[in-house]
PDB file of C-alpha atoms in Angstrom:
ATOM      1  CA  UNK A   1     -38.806  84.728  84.414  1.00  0.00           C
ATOM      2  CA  UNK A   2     -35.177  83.416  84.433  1.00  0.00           C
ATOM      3  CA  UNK A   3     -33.665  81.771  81.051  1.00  0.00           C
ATOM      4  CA  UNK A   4     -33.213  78.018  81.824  1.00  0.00           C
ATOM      5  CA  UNK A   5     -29.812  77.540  82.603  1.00  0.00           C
ATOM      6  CA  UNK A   6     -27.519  75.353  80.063  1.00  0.00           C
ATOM      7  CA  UNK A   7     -24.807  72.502  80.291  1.00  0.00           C
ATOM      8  CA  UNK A   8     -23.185  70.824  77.851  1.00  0.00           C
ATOM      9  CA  UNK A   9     -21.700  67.459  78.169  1.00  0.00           C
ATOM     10  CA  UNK A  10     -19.798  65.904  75.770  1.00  0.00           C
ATOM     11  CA  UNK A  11     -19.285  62.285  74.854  1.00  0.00           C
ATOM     12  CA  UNK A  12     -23.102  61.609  76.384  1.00  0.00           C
ATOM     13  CA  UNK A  13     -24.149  58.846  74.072  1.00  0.00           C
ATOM     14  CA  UNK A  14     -23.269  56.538  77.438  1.00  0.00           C
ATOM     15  CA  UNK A  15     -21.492  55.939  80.397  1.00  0.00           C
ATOM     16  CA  UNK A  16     -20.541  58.921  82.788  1.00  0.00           C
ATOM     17  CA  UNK A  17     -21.559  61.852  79.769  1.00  0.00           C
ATOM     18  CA  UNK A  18     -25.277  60.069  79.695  1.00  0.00           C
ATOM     19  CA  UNK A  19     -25.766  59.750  83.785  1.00  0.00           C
ATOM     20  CA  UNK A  20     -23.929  63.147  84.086  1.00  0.00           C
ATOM     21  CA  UNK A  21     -26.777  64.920  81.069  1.00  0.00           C
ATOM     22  CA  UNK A  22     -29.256  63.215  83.105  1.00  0.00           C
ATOM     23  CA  UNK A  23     -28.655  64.494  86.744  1.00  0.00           C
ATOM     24  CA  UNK A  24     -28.282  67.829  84.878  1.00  0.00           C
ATOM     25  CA  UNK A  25     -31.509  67.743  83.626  1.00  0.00           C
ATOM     26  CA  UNK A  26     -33.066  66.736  87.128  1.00  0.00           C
ATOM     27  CA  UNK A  27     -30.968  69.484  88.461  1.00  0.00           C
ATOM     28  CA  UNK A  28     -33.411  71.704  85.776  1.00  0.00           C
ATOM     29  CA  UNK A  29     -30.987  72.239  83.219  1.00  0.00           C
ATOM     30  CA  UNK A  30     -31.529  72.051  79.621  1.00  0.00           C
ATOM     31  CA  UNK A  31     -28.696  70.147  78.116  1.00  0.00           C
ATOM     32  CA  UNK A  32     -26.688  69.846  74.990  1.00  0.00           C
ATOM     33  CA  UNK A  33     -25.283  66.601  74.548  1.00  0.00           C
ATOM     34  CA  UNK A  34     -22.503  65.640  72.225  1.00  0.00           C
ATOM     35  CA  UNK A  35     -21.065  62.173  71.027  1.00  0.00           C
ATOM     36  CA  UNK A  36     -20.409  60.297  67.768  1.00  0.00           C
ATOM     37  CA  UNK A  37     -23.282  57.513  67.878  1.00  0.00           C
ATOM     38  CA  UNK A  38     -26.297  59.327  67.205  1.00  0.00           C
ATOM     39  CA  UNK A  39     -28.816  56.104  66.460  1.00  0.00           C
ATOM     40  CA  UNK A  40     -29.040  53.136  69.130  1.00  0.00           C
ATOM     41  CA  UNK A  41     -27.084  50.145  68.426  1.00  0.00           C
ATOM     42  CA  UNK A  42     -24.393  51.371  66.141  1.00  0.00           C
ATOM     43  CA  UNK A  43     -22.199  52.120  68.848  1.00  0.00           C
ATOM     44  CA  UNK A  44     -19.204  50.056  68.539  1.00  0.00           C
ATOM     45  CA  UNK A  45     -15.873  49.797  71.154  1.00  0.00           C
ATOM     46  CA  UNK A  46     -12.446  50.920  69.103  1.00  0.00           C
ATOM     47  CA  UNK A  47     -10.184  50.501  71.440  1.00  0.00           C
ATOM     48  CA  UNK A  48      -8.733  47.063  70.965  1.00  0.00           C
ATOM     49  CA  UNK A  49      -9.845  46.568  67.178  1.00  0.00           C
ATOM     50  CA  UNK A  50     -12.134  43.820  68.014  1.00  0.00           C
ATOM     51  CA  UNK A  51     -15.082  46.142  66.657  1.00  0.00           C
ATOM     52  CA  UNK A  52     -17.989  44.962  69.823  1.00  0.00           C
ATOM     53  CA  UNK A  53     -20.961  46.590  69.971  1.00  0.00           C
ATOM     54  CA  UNK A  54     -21.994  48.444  72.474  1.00  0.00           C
ATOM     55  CA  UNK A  55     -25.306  50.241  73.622  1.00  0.00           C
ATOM     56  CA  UNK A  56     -25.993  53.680  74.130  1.00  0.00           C
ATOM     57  CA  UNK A  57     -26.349  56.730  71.744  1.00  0.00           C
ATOM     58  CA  UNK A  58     -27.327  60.628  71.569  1.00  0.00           C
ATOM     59  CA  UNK A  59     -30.906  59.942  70.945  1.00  0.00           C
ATOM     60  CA  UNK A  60     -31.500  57.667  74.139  1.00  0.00           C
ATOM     61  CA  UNK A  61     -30.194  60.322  76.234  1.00  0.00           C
ATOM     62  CA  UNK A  62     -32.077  63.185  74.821  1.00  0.00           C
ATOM     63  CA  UNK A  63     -35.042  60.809  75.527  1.00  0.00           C
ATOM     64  CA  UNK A  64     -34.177  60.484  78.993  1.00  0.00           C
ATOM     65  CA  UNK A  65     -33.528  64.205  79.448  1.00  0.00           C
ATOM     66  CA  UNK A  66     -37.061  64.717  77.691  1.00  0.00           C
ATOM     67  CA  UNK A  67     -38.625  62.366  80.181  1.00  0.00           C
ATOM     68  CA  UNK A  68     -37.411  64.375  83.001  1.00  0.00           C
ATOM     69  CA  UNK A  69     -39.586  68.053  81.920  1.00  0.00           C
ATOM     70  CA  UNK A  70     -36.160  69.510  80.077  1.00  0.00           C
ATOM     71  CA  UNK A  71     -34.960  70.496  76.763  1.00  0.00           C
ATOM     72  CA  UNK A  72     -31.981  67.727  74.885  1.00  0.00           C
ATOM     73  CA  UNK A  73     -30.180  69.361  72.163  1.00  0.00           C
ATOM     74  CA  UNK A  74     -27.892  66.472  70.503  1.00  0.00           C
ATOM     75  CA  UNK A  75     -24.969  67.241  68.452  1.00  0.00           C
ATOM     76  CA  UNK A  76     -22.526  64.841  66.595  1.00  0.00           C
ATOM     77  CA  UNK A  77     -19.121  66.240  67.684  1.00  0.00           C
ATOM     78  CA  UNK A  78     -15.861  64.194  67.692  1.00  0.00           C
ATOM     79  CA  UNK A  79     -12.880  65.296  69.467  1.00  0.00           C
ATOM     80  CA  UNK A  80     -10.569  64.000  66.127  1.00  0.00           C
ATOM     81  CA  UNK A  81     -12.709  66.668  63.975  1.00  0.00           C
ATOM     82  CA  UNK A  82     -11.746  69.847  65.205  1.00  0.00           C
ATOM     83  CA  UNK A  83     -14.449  71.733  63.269  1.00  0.00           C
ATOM     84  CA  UNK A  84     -17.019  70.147  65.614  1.00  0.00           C
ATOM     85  CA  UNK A  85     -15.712  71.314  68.362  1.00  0.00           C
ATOM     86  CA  UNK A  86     -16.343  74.890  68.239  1.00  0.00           C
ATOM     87  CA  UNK A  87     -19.585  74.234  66.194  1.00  0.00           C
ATOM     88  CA  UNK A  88     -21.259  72.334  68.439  1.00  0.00           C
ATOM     89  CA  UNK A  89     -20.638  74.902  71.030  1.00  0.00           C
ATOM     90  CA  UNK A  90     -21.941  77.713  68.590  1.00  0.00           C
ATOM     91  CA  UNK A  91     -25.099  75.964  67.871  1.00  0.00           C
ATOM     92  CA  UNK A  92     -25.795  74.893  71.310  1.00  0.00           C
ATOM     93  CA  UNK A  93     -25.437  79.049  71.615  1.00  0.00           C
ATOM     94  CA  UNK A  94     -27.540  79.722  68.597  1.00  0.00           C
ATOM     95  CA  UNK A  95     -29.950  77.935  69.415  1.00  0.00           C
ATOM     96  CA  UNK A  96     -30.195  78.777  73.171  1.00  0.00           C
ATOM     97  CA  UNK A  97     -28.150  81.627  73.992  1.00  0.00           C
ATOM     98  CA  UNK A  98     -26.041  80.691  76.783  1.00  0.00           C
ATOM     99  CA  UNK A  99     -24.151  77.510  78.229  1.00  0.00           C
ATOM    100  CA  UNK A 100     -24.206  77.789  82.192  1.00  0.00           C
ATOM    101  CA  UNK A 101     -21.941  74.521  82.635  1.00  0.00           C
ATOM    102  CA  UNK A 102     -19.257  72.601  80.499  1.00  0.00           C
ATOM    103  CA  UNK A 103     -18.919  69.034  81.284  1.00  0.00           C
ATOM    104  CA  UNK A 104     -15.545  68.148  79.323  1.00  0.00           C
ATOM    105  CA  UNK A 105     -16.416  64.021  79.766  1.00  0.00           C
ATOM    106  CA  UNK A 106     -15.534  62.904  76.455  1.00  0.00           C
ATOM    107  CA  UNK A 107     -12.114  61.116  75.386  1.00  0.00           C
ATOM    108  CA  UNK A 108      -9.908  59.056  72.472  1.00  0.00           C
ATOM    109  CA  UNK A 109     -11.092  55.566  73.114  1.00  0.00           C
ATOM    110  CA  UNK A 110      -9.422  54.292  70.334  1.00  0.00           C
ATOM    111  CA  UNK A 111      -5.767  51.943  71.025  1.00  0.00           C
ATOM    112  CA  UNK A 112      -3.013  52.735  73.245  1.00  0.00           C
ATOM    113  CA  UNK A 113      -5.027  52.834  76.452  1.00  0.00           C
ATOM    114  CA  UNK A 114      -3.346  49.505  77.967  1.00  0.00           C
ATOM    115  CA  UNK A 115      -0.257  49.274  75.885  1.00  0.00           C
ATOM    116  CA  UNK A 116       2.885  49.156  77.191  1.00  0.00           C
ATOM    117  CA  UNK A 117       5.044  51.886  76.243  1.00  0.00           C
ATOM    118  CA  UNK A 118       7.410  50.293  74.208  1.00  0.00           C
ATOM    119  CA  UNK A 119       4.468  48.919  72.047  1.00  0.00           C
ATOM    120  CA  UNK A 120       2.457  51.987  71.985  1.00  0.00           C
ATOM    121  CA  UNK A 121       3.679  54.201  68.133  1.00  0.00           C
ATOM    122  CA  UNK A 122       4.230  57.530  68.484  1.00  0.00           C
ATOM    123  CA  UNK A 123       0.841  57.869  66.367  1.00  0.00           C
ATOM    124  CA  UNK A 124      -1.067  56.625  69.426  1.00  0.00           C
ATOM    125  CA  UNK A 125       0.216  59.016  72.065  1.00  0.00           C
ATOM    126  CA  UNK A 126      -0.521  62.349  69.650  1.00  0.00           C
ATOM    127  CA  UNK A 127      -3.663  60.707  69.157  1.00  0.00           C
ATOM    128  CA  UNK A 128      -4.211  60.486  72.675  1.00  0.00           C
ATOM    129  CA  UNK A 129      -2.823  64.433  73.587  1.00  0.00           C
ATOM    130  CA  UNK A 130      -4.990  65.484  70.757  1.00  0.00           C
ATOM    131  CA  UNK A 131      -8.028  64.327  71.869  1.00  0.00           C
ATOM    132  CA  UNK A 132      -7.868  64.454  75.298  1.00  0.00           C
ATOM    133  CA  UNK A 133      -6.346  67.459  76.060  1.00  0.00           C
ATOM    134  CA  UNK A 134      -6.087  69.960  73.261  1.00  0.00           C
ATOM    135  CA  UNK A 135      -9.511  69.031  71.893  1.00  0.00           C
ATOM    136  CA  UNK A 136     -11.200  70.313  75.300  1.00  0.00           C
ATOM    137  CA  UNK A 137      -8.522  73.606  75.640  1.00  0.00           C
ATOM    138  CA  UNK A 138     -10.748  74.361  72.023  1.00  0.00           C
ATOM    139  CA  UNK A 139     -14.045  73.495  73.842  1.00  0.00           C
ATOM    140  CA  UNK A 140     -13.425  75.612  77.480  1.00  0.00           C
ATOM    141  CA  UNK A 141     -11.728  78.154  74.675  1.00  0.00           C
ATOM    142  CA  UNK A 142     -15.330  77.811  72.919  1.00  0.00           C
ATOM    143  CA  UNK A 143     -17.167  78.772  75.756  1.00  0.00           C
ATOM    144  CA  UNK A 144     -15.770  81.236  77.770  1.00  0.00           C
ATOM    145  CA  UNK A 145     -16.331  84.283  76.153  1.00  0.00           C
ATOM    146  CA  UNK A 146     -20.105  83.599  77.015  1.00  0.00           C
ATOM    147  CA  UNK A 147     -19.480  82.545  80.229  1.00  0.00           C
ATOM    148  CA  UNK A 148     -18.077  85.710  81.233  1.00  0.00           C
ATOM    149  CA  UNK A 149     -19.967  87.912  79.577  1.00  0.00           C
ATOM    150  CA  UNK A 150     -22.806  86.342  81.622  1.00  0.00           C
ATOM    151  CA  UNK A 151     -20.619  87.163  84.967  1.00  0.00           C
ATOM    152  CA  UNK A 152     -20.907  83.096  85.467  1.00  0.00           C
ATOM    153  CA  UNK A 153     -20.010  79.830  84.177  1.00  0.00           C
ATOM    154  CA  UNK A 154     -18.654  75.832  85.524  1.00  0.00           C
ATOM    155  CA  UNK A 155     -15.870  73.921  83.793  1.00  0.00           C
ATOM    156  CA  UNK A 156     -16.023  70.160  85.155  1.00  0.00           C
ATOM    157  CA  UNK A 157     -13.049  68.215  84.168  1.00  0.00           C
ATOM    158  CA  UNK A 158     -13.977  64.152  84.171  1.00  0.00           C
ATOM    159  CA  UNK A 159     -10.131  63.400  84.911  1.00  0.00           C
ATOM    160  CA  UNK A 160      -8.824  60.618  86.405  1.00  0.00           C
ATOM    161  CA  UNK A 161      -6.537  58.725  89.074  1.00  0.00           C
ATOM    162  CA  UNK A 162      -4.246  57.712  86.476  1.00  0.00           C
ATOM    163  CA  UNK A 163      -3.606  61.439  86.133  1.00  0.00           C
ATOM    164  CA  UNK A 164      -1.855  61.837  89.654  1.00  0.00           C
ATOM    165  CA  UNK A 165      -0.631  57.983  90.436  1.00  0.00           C
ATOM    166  CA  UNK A 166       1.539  55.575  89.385  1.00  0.00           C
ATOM    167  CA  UNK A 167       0.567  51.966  88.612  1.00  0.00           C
ATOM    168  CA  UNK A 168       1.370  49.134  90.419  1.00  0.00           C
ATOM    169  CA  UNK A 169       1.280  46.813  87.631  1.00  0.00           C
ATOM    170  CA  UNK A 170       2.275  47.550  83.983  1.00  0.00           C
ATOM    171  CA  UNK A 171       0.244  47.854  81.105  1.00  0.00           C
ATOM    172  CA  UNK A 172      -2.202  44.581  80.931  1.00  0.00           C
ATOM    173  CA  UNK A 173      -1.023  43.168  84.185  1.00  0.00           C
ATOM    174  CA  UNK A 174      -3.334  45.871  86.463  1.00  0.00           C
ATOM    175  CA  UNK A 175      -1.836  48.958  85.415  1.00  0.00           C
ATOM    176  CA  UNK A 176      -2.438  51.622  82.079  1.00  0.00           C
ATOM    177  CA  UNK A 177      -0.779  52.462  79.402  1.00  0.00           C
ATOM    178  CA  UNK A 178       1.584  55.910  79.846  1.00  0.00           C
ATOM    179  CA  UNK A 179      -0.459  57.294  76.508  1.00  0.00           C
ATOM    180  CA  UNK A 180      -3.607  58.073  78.817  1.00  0.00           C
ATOM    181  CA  UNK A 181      -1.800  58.575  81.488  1.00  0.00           C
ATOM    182  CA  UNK A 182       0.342  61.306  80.052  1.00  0.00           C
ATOM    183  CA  UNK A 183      -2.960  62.929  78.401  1.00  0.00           C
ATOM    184  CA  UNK A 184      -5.120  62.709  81.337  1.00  0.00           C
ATOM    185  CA  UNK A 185      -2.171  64.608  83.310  1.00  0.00           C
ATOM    186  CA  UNK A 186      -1.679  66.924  81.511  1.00  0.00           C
ATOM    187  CA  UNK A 187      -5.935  67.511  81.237  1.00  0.00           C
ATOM    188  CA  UNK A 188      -5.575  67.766  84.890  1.00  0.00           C
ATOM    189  CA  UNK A 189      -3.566  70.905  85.473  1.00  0.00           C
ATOM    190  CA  UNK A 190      -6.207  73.120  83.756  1.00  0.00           C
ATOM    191  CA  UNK A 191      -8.985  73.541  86.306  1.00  0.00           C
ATOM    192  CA  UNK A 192      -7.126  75.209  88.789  1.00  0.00           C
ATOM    193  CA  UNK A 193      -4.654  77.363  86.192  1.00  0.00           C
ATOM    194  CA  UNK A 194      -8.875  78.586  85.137  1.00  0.00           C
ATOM    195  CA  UNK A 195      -9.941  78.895  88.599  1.00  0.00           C
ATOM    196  CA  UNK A 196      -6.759  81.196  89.452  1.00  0.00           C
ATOM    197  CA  UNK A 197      -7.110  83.027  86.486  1.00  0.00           C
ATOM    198  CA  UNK A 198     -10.821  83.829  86.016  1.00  0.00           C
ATOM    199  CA  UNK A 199     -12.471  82.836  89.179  1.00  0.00           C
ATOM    200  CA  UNK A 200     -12.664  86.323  90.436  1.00  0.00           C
ATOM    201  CA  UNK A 201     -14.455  87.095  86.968  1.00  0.00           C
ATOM    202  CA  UNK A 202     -16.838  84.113  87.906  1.00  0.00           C
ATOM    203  CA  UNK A 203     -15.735  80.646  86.360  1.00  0.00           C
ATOM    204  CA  UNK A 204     -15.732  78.075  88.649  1.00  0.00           C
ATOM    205  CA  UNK A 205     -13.497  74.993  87.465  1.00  0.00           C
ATOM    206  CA  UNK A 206     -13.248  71.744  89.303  1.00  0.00           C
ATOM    207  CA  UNK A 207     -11.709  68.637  87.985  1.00  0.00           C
ATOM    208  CA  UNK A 208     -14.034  65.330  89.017  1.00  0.00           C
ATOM    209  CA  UNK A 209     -11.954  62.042  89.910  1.00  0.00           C
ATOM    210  CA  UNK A 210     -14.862  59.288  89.106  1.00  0.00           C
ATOM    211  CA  UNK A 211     -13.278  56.522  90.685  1.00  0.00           C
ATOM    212  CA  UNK A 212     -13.725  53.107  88.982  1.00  0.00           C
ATOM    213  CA  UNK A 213     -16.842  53.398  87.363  1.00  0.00           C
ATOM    214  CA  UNK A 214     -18.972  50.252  85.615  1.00  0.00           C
ATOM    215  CA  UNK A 215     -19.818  52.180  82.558  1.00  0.00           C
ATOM    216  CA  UNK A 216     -21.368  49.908  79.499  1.00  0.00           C
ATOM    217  CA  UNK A 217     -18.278  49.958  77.483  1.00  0.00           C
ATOM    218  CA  UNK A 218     -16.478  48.583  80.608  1.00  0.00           C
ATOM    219  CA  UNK A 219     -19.194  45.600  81.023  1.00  0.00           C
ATOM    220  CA  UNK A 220     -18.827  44.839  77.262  1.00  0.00           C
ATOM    221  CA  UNK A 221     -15.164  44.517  77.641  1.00  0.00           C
ATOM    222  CA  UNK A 222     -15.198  42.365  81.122  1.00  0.00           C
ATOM    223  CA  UNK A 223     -17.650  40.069  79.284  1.00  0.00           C
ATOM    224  CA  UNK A 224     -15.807  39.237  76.702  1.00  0.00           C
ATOM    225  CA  UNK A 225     -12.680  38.739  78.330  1.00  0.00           C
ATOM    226  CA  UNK A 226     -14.667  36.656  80.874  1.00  0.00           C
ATOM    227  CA  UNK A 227     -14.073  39.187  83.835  1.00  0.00           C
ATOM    228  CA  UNK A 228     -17.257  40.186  84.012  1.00  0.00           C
ATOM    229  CA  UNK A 229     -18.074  41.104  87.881  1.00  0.00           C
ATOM    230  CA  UNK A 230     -14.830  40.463  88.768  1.00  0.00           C
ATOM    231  CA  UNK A 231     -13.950  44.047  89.735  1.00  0.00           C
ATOM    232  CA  UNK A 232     -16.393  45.809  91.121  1.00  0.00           C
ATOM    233  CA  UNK A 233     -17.223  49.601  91.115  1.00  0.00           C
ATOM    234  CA  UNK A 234     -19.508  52.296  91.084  1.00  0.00           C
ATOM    235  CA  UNK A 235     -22.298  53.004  88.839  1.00  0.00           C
ATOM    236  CA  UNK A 236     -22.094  56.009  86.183  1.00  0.00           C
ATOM    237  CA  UNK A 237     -24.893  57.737  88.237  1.00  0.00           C
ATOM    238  CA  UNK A 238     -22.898  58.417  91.652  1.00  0.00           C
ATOM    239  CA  UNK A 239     -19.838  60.850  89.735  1.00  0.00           C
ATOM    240  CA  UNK A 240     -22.943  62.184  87.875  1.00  0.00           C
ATOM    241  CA  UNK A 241     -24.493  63.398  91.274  1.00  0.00           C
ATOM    242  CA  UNK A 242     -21.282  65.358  91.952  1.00  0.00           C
ATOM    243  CA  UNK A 243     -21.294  66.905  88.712  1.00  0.00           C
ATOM    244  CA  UNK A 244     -24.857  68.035  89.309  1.00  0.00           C
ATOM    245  CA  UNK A 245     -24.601  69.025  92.898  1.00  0.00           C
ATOM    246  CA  UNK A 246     -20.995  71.227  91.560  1.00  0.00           C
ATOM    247  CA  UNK A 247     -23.073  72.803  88.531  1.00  0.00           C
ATOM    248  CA  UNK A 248     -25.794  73.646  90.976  1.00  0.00           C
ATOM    249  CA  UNK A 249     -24.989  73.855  94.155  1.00  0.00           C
ATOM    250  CA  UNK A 250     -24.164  77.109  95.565  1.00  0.00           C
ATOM    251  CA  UNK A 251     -22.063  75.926  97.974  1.00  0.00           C
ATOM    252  CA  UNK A 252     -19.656  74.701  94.762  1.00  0.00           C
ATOM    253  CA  UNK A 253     -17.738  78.055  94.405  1.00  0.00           C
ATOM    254  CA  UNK A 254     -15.836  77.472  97.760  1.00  0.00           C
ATOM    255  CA  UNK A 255     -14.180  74.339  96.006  1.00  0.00           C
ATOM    256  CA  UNK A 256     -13.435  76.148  92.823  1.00  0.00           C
ATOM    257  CA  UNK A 257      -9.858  74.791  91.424  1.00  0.00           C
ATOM    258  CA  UNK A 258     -10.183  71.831  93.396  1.00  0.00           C
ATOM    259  CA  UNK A 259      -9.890  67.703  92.596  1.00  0.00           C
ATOM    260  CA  UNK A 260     -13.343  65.810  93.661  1.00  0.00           C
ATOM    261  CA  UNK A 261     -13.259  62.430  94.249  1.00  0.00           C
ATOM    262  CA  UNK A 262     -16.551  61.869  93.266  1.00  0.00           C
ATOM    263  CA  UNK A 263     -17.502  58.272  94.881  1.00  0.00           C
ATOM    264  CA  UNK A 264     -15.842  59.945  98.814  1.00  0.00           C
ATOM    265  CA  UNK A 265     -17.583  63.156  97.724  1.00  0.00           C
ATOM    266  CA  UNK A 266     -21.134  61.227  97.257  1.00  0.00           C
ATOM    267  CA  UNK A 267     -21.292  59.327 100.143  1.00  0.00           C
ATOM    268  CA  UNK A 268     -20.199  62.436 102.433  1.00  0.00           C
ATOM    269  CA  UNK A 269     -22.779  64.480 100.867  1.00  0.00           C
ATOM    270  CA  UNK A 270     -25.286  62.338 100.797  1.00  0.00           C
ATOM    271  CA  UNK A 271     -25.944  62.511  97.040  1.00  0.00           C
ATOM    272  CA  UNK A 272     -26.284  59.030  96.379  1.00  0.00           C
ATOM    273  CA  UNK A 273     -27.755  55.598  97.915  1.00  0.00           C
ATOM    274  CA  UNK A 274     -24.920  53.588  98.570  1.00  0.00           C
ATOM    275  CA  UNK A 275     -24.265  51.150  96.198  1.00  0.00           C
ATOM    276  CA  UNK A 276     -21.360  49.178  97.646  1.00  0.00           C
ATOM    277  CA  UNK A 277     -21.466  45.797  98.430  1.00  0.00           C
ATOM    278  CA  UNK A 278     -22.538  44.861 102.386  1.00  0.00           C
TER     279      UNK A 278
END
């Protein structure tokens, strides 16, 4: 009989990291799922100082991976810690042996996201660099050496749009802050430097572009600056079907190195009921 195969997703306590640990599961993986609230309801929003609460947390997502006939492993990690990083990964293969999928998903959601550049310290953009992009060159660092020892592994980059565009708007007007920007462009270029590098050694690496994506932290936030359904977007569980479908799929390795838009890529495929509008 087969081991169960393994992904880890990281910052799964909500949003796209919970939907994405989900699918997995359905998908019949066992999952390892990282984030810093580990007990419902002391999740709390950072990135403006205002302190709001917000739901979610490690062990309602290993209950919902539980419900589905798979194994949840939950981990505190923080990207700001370093020494979580590669300890998370080394329990997760202590206590399992392998990891079949990374899902790097997790990011700084602390200031600087929407501030305008000549607002945003110095502080704020390392911050940002730190946690968003060096933190997950430790993690894919982490777990390679198991991944090709076992002749196989997936790196799946959450990145985003703000990686590749510019806005049309600054900084609280309809457009982002250069801080994420910058780190979620520089976060981009890795999956296909790894899918030139080792995909003839079997690493697949794809970077997933969610789209606008109605996450909990996001309807906390739109409520309480009384814009709540005024943008509309796509639920966390349509870019978590294209993360399952490229961790399972064996029709994934002919996109290896590639950017999926994950809301196109859904509808195309078929992965998800449509949730749009009319």
């Amino acid at each position: 009989m087969a081991e169960p195969r393994v992904a880890f997703v990281t910052g799964a306590s909500r949003g796209i990291g919970k939907a994405a640990a989900i699918a997995l599961a359905e998908a019949a993986f066992d999952v390892v799922i990282t984030g810093r609230t580990v007990h419902e309801g002391d999740g709390v929003d950072d990135s403006d100082g205002a302190a709001r609460a917000i739901p979610g947390s490690l062990d309602t997502t290993a209950q919902a991976i539980e419900s589905t006939g798979r194994r949840a492993l939950p981990v505190v990690m923080d990207l700001h810690d370093r020494s979580t990083l590669g300890a998370a990964v080394q329990r997760a293969l202590d206590e399992w042996g392998r990891i079949d999928v990374l899902v790097n998903n997790a990011i700084d959601t602390g200031p600087g996201d929407m501030t305008l550049f000549v607002d945003t310290p110095v502080e704020h953009l390392e911050a940002k660099l730190a946690a968003n992009v060096v933190s997950q060159i430790v993690l894919i660092k982490s777990v390679l050496p198991a991944m090709l020892e076992q002749g196989d592994g997936a790196v799946i980059n959450v990145t985003s749009a703000v990686a590749t565009i510019d806005p049309q708007a600054p900084a609280g007007e309809g457009g982002w802050g250069a801080a994420y920007a910058m780190s979620k462009g520089a976060f981009h270029r890795l999956a296909g430097v790894l899918a030139v590098e080792l995909g003839g050694r079997g690493i697949r690496s794809y970077n997933l572009e969610p789209g606008f994506v109605i996450t909990e932290r996001m309807e906390v936030n739109a409520r309480a600056l009384g814009l709540e359904g005024r943008y509309p977007g796509a639920p966390p569980s349509v870019p978590a079907a294209a993360i399952a479908w490229l961790a399972a799929s064996p029709d994934a390795a002919e996109l290896n190195g590639t950017t999926i838009s994950a809301q196109r890529f859904a509808l195309e495929r078929g992965l998800h009921p449509d949730w749009r509008a009319g």
